[in-house]
mmCIF file of C-alpha atoms and ligand atoms in Angstrom:
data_model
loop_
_atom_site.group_PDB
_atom_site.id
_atom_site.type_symbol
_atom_site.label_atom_id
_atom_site.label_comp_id
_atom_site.label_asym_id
_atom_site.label_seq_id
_atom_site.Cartn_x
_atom_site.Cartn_y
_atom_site.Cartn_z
ATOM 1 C CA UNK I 1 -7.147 0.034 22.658
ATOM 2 C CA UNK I 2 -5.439 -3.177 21.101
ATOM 3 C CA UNK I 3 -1.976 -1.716 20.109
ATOM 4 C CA UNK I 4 -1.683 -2.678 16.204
ATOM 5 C CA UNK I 5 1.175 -5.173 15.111
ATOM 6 C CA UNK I 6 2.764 -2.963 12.882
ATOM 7 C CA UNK I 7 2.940 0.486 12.577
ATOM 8 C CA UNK I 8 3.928 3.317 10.513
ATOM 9 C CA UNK I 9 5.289 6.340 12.687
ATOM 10 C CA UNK I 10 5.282 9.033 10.958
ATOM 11 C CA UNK I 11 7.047 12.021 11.915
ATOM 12 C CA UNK I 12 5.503 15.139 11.052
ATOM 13 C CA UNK I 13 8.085 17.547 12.543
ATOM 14 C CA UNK I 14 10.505 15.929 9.955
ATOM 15 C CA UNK I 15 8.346 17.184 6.825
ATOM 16 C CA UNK I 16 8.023 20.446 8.395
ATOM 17 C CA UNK I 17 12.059 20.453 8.711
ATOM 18 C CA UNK I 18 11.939 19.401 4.796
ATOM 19 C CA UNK I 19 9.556 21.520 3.555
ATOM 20 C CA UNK I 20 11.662 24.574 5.704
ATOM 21 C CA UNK I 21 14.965 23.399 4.307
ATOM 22 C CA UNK I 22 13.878 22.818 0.891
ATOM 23 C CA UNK I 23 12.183 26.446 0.979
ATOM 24 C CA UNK I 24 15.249 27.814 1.901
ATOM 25 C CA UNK I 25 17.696 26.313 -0.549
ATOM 26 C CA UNK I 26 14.896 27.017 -3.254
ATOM 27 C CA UNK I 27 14.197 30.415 -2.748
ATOM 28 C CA UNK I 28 10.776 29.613 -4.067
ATOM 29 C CA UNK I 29 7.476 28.751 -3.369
ATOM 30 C CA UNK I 30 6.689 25.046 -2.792
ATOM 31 C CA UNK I 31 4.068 22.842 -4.169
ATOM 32 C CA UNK I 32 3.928 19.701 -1.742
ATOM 33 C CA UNK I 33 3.360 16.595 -3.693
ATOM 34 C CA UNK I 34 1.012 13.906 -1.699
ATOM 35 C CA UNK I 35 0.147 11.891 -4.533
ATOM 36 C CA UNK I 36 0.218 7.812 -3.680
ATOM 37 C CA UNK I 37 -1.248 9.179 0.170
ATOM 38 C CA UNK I 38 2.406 11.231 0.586
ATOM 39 C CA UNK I 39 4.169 8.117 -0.392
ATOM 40 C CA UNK I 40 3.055 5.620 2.114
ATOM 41 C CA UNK I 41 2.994 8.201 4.717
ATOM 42 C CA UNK I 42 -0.810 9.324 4.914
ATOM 43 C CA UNK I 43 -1.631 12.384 2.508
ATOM 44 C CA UNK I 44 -3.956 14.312 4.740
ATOM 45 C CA UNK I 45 -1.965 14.663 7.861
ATOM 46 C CA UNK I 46 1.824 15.388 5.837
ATOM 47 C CA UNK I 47 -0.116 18.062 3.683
ATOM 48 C CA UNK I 48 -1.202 19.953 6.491
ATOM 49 C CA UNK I 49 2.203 19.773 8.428
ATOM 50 C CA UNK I 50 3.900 20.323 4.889
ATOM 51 C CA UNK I 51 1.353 23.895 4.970
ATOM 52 C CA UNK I 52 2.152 24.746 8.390
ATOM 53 C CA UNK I 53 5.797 24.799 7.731
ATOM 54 C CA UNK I 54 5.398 27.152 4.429
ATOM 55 C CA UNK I 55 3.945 25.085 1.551
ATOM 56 C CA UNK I 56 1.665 26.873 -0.269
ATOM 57 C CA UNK I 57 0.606 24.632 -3.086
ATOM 58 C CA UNK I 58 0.176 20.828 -3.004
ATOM 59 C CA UNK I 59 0.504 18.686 -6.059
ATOM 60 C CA UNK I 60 -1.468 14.882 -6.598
ATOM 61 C CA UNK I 61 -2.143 13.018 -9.888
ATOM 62 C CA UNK I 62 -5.922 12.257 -9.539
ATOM 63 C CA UNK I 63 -8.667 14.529 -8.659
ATOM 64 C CA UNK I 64 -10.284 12.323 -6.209
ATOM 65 C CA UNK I 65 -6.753 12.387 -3.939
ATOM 66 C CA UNK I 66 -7.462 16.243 -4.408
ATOM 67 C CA UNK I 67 -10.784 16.239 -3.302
ATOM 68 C CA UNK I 68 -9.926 13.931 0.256
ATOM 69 C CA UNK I 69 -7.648 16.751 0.918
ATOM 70 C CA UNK I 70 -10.497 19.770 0.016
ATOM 71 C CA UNK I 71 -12.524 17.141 2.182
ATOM 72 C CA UNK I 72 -9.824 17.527 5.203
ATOM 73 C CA UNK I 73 -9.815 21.479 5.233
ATOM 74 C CA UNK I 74 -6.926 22.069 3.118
ATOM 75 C CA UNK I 75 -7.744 25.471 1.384
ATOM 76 C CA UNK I 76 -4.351 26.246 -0.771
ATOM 77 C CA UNK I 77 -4.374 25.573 -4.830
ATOM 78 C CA UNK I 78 -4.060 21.942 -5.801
ATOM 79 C CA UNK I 79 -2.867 20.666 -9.149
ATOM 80 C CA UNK I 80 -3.707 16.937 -10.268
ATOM 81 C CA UNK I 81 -1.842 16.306 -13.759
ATOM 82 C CA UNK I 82 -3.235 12.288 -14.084
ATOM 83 C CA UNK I 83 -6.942 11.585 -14.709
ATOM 84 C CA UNK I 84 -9.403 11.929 -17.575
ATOM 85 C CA UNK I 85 -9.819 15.440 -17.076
ATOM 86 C CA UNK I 86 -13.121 15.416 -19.134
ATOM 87 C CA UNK I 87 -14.637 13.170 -16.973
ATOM 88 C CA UNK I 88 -13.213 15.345 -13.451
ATOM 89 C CA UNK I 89 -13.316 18.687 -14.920
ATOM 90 C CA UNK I 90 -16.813 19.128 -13.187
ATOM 91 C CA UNK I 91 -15.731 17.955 -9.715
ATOM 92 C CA UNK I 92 -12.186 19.896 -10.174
ATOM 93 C CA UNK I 93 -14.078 23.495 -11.321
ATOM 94 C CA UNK I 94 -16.515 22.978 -7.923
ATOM 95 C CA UNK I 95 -13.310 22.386 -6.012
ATOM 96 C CA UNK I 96 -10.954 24.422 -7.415
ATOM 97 C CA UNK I 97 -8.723 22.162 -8.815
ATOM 98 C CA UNK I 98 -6.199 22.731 -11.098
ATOM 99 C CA UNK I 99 -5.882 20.199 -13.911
ATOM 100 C CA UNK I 100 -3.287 19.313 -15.971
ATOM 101 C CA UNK I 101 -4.010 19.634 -19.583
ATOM 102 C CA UNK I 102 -1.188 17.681 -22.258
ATOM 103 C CA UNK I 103 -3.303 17.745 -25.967
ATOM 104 C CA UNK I 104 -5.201 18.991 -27.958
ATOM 105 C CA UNK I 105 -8.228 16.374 -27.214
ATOM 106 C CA UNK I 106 -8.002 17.087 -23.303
ATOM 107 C CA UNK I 107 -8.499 20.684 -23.878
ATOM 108 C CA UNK I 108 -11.447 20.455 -25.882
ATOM 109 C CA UNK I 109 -12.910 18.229 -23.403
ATOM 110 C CA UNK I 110 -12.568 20.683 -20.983
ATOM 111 C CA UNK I 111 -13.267 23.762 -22.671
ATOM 112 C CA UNK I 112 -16.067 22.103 -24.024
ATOM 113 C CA UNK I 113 -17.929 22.080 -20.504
ATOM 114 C CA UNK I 114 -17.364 26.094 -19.950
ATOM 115 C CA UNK I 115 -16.754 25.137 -15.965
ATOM 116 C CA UNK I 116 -13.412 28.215 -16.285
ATOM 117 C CA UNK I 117 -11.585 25.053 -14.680
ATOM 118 C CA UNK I 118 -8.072 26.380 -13.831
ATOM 119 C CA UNK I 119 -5.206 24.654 -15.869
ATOM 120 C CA UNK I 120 -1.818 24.185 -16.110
ATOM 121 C CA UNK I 121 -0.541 23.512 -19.901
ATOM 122 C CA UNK I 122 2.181 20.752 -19.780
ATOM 123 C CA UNK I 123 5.206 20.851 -22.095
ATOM 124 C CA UNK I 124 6.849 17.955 -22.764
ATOM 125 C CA UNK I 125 10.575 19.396 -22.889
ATOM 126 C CA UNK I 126 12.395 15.905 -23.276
ATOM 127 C CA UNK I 127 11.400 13.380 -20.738
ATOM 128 C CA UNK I 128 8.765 11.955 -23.303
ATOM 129 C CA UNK I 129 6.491 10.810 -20.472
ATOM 130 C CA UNK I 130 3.536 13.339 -20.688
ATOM 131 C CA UNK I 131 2.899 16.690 -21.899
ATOM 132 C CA UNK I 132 2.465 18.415 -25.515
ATOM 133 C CA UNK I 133 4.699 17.439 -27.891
ATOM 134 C CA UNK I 134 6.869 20.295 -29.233
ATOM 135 C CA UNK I 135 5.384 20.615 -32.280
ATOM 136 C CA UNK I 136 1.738 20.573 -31.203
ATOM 137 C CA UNK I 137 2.654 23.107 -28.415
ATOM 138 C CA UNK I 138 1.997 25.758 -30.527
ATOM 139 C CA UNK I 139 -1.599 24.558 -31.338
ATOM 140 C CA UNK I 140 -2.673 24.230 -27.775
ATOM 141 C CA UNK I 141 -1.264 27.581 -26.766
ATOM 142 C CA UNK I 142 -3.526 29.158 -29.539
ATOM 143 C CA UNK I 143 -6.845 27.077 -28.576
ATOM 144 C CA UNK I 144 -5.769 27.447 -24.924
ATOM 145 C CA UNK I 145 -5.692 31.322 -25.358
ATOM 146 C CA UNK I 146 -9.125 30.989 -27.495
ATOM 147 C CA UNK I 147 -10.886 29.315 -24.886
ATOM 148 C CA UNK I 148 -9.184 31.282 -21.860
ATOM 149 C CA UNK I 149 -10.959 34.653 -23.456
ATOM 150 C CA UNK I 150 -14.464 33.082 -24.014
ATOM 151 C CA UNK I 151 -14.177 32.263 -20.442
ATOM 152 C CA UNK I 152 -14.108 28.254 -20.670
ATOM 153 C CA UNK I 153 -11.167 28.051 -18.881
ATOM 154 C CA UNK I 154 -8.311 29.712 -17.106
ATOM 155 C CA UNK I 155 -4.747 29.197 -17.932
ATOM 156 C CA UNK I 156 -3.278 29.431 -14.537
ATOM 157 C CA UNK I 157 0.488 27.743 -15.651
ATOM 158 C CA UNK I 158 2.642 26.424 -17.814
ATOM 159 C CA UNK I 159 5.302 23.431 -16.873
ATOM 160 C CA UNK I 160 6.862 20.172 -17.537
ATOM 161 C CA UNK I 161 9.226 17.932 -15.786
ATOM 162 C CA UNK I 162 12.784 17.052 -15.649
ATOM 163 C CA UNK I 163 14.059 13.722 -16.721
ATOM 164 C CA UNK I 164 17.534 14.379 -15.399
ATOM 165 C CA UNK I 165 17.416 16.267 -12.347
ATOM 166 C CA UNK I 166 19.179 13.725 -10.088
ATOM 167 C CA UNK I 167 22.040 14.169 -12.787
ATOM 168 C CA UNK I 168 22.454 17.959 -12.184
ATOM 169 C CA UNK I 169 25.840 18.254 -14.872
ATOM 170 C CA UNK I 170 23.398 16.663 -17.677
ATOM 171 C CA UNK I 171 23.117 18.412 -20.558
ATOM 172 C CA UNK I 172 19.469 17.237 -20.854
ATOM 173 C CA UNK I 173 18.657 19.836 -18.361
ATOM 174 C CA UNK I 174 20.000 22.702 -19.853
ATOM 175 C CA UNK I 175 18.575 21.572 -23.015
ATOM 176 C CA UNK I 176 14.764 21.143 -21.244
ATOM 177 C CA UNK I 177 15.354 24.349 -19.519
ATOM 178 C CA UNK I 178 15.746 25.884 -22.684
ATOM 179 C CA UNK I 179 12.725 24.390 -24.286
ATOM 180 C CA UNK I 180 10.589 25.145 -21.549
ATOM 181 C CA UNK I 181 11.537 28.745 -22.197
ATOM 182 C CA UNK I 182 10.872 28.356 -25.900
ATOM 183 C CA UNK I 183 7.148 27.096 -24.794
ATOM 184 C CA UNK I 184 6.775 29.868 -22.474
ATOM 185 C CA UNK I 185 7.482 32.375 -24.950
ATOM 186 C CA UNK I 186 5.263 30.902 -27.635
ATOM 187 C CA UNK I 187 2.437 30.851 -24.826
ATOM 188 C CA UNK I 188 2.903 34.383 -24.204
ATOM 189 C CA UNK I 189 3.182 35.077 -27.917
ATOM 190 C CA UNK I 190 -0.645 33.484 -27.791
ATOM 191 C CA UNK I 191 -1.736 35.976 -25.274
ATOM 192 C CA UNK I 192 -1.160 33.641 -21.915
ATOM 193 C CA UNK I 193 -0.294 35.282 -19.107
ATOM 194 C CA UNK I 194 0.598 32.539 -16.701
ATOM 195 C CA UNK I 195 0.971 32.768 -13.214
ATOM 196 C CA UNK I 196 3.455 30.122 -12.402
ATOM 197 C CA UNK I 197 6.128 28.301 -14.350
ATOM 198 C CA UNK I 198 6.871 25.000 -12.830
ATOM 199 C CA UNK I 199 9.838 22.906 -13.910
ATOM 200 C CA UNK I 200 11.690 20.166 -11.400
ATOM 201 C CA UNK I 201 10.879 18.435 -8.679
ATOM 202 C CA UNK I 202 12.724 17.645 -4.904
ATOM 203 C CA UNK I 203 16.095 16.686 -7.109
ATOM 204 C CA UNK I 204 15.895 19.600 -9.309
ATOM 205 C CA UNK I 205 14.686 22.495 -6.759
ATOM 206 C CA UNK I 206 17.989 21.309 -5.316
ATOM 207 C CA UNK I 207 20.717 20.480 -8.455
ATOM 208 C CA UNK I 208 19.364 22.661 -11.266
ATOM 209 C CA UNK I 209 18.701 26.543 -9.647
ATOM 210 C CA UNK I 210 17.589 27.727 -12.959
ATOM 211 C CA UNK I 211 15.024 25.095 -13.136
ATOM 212 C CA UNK I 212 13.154 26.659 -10.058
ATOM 213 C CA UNK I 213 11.591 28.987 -11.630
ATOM 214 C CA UNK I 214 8.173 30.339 -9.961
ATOM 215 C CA UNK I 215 7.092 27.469 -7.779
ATOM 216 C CA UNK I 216 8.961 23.757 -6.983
ATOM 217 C CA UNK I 217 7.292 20.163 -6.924
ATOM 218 C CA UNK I 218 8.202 18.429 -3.445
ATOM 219 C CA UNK I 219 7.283 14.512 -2.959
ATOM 220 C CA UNK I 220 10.604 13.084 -2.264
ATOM 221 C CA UNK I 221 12.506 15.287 -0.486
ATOM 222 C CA UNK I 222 8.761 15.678 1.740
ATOM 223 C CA UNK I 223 9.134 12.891 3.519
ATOM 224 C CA UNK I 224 13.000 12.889 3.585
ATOM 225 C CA UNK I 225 13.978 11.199 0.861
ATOM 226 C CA UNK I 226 17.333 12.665 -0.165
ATOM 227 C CA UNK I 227 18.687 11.792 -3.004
ATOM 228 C CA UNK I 228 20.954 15.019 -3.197
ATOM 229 C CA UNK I 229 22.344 15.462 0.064
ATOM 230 C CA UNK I 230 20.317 18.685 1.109
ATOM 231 C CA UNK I 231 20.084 17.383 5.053
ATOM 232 C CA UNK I 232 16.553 15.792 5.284
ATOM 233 C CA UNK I 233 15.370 13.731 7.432
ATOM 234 C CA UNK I 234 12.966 10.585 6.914
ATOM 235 C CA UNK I 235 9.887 10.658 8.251
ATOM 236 C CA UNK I 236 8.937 7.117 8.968
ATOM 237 C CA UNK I 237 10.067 4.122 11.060
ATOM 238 C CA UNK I 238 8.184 0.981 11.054
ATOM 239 C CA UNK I 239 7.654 -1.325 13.436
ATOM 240 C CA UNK I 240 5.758 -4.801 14.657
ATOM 241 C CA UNK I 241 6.113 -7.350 17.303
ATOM 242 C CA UNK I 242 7.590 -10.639 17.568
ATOM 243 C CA UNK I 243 4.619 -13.411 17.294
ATOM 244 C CA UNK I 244 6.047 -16.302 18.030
ATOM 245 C CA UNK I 245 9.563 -17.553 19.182
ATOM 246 C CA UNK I 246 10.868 -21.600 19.029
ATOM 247 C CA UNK I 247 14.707 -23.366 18.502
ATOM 248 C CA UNK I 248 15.316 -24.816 15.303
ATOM 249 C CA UNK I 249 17.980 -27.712 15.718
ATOM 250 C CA UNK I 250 21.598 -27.115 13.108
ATOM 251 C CA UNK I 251 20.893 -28.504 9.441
ATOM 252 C CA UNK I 252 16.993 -28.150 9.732
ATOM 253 C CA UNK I 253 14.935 -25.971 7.732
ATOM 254 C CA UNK I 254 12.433 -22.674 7.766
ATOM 255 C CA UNK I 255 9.530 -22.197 6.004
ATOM 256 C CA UNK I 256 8.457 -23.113 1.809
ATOM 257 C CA UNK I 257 10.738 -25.561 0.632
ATOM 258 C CA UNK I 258 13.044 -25.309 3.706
ATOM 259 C CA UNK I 259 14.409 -22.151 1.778
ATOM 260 C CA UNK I 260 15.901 -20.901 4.962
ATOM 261 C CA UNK I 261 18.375 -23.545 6.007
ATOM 262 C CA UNK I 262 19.572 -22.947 9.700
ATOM 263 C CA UNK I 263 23.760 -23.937 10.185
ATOM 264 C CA UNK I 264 23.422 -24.281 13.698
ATOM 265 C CA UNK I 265 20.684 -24.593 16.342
ATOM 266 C CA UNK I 266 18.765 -20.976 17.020
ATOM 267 C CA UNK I 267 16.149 -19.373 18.230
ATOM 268 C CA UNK I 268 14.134 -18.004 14.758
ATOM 269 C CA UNK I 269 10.973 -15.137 15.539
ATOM 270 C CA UNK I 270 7.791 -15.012 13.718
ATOM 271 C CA UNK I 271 6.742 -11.320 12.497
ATOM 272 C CA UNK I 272 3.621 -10.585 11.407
ATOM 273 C CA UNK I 273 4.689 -8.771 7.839
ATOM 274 C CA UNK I 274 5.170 -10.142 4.554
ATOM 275 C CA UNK I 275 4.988 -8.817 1.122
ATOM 276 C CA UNK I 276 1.147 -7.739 1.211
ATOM 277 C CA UNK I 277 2.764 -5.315 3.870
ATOM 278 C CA UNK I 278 5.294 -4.214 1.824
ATOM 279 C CA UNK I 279 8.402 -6.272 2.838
ATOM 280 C CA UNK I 280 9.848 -7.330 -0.719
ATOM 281 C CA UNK I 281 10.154 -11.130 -1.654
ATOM 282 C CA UNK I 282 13.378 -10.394 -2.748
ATOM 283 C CA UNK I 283 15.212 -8.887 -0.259
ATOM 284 C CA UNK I 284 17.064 -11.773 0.622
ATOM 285 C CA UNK I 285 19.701 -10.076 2.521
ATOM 286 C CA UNK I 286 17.512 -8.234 4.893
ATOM 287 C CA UNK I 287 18.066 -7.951 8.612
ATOM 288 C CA UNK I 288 15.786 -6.491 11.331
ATOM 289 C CA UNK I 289 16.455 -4.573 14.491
ATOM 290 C CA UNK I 290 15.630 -5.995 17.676
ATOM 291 C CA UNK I 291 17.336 -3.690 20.592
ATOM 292 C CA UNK I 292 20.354 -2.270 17.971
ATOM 293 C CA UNK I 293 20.825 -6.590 17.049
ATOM 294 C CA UNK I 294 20.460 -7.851 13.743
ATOM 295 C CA UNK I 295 18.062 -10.292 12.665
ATOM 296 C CA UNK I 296 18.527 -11.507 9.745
ATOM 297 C CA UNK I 297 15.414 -12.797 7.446
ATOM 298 C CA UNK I 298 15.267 -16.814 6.643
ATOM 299 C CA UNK I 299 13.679 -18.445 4.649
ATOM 300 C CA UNK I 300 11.256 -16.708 1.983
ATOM 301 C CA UNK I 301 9.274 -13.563 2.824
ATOM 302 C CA UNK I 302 5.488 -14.876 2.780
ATOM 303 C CA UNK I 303 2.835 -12.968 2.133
ATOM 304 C CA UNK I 304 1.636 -12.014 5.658
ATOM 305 C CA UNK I 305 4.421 -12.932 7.382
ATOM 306 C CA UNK I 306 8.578 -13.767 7.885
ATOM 307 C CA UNK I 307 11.295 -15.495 9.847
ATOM 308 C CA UNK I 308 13.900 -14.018 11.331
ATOM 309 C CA UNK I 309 17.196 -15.632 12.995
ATOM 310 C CA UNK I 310 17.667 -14.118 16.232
ATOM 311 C CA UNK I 311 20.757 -16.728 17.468
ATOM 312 C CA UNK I 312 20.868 -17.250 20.728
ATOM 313 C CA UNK I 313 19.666 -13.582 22.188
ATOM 314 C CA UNK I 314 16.666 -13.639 24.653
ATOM 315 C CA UNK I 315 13.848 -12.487 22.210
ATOM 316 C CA UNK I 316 10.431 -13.175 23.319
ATOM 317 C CA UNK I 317 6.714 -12.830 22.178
ATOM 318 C CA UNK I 318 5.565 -9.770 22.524
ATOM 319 C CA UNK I 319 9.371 -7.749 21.566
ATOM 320 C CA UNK I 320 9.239 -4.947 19.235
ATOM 321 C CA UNK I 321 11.701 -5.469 16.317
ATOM 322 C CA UNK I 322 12.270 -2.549 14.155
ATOM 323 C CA UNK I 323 11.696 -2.644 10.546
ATOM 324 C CA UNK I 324 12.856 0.539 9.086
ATOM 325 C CA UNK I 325 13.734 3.554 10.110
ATOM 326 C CA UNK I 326 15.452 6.239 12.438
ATOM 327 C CA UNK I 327 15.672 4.514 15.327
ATOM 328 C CA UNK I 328 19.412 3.814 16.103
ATOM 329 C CA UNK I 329 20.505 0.575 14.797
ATOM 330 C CA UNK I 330 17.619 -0.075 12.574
ATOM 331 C CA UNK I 331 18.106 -0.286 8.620
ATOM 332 C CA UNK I 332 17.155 2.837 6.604
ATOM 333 C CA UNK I 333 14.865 3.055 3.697
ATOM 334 C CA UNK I 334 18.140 2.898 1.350
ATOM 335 C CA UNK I 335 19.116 -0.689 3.002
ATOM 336 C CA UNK I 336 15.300 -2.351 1.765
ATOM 337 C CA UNK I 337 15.784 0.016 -1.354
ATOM 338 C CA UNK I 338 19.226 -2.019 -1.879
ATOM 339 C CA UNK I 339 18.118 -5.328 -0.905
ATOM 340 C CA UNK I 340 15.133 -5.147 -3.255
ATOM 341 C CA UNK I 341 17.348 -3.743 -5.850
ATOM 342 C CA UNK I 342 14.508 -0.890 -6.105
ATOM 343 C CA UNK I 343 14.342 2.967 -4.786
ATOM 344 C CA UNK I 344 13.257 3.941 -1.468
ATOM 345 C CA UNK I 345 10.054 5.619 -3.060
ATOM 346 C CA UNK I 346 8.874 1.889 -4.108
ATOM 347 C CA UNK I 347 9.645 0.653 -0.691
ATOM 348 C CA UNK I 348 7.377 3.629 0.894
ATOM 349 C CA UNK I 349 4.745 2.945 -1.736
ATOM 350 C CA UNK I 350 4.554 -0.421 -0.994
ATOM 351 C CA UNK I 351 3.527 -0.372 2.663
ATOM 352 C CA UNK I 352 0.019 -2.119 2.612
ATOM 353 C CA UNK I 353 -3.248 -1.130 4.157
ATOM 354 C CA UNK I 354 -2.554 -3.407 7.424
ATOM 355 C CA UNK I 355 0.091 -1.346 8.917
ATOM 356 C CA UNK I 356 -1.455 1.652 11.086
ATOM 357 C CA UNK I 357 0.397 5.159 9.978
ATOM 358 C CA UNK I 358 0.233 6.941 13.377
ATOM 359 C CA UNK I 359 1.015 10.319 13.062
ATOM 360 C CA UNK I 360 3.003 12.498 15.702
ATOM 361 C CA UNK I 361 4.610 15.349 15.998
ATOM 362 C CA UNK I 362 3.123 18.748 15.265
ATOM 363 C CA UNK I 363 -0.459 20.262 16.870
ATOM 364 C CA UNK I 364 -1.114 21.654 13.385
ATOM 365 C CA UNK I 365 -1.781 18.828 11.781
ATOM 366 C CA UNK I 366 -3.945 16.907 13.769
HETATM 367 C C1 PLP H 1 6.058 12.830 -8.324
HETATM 368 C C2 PLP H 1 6.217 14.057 -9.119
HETATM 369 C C3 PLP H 1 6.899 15.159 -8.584
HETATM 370 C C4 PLP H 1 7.636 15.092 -7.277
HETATM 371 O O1 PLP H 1 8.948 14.706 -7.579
HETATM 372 P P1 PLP H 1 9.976 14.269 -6.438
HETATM 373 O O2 PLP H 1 11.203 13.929 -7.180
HETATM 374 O O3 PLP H 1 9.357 13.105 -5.754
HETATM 375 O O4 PLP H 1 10.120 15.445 -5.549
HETATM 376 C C5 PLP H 1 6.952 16.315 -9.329
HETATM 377 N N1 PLP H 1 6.341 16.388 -10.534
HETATM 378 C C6 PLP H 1 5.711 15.341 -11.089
HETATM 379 C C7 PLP H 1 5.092 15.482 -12.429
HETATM 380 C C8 PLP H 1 5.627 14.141 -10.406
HETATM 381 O O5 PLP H 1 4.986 13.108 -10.959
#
């Protein structure tokens, strides 16, 4: 087989380690969240790892990224909190799919269908995003509770999100902690009975212990990203091949406009990424890895492809550079994250559909 010019290795055995450390320093059950295909990192193969190392619930926002992982074998209960549920509610009651249910309006529309589609009633405790509004909550509850005992649906949980978490001294938290209490007891007061409370994600299962509650919501810290200093480990290191090599004389220019403007005569690399792949316009200050050295980008960042200055060292067609990554030497998703004055989630997210994720690491999840 044609080996692909860039690729995605992704390290399953580095999920499992999250998903085992996370468990740990949780003390609670763990919902994996795959939503966006697990961040760039292929949603099928890091759910199953992420259940073979202990998760037992996996979290996405649309019912049709639930259904490719019902599709795959995965058996555990999934929650998707961002679709129109009226329209899904069919495919997520023949799949068992949880759904998300914020208002008034999406509870009717999925009552209305009697499917008994399982649901989790979303607070919204402070972060303003999504969720009931405080003073609706007390509606929904009631026609939640209605509808739960004619049999049109089943109120499986109750939850929100945290708008703080990476902040664990905030007093928002404490504050959403405490509504999110208040809900729950006004649900019960309805006649809910829950089964799981769900509160805070990768940043909160870590910071905020009293935000745990019965079940945590893992994307982040999944595929390593560790915002909180719990001792994951990323998951992914990309990599492609050097194209092309030629010597650009001092005072000469690379690429659009002669943007990159060379000070002295080099050798400069073609690589076949640009920002379709993911590799930011604006990282300006980027630098490669070829063998531990650092090639720096010149010139812009095209769409399929980009420059680098590799000085006078001996690279050739055919090298592998690394992109990002673990491999010694190479720079980390925080380095593009800081170049591209974004978070490493974006940079993840933003891998296109021409790099090949290949998989490795654990039998399991083949
Ligand atoms: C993405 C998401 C999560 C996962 O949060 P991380 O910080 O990535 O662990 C949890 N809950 C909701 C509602 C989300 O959208």
């Amino acid at each position: 087989m044609r080996s692909p010019l860039a690729v995605a290795d992704v390290d399953l055995r580095a999920v499992q380690h999250n998903v085992q450390v996370l468990r740990l320093r949780a003390g609670v059950p763990l919902m994996a969240v795959v939503k966006a295909d697990a961040f760039g990192h292929g949603a099928v193969p890091v759910a199953k790892a992420a259940v073979a190392a202990g998760a037992t619930w996996l979290g996405v926002c649309r019912v049709d990224e639930a259904l490719a992982l019902r599709s795959a074998g995965l058996s555990v209960p999934i929650l998707a909190w961002l679709d129109d549920m009226a329209a899904v509610a069919p495919a997520a009651a023949s799949a068992e799919v949880h759904l998300s249910v914020s208002s008034l309006a999406e509870l009717e529309a999925v009552a209305r269908q009697r499917l008994a589609v399982r649901v989790h009633l979303k607070l919204d405790t402070g972060m303003h995003r999504a969720g009931c509004p405080v003073d609706r909550w007390v509606e929904l509850v009631a026609r939640a509770a209605r509808a739960e005992r004619l049999g049109a649906i089943r109120v499986v949980g109750v939850w929100s999100h945290l708008s703080h978490a990476s902040s664990p001294a905030d007093p928002h938290n404490r504050r959403q902690v405490e509504a999110f209490q208040a809900g729950l007891a006004l649900a019960e007061a309805a006649g809910l009975r829950p089964e799981v409370r769900h509160l805070c994600g990768t940043a909160g299962a870590v910071g905020v212990p009293e935000a745990r509650l019965d079940l945590v919501r893992i994307g982040a810290g999944l595929v390593g990203i560790d915002e909180v200093g719990a001792g994951l480990r990323p998951a992914l290191t990309l990599r492609t091949r050097v194209l092309q090599v030629r010597r650009v004389v001092a005072g000469d220019g690379v690429g659009y406009d002669h943007a990159g403007r060379v000070k002295r005569t080099t050798t400069v690399a073609l690589l076949p990424l640009g920002y379709a792949d993911g590799i930011p316009r604006c990282a300006r200050s980027a630098w490669v890895s070829w063998h531990g050295h650092r090639l720096p980008l010149l010139g812009r960042v095209s769409m399929d492809q980009v420059v680098v200055d590799a000085g006078d060292l001996p690279v050739r067609p055919g090298d592998e550079v690394v992109v990002l990554g673990r491999s010694a030497g190479a720079p980390r998703v925080e380095d593009w994250a800081r170049w591209a004055e974004t978070i490493p989630h974006e940079i993840y997210t933003g891998l296109g559909p021409r790099v090949v994720r290949a998989h490795t690491g654990t039998e399991g999840a083949q």
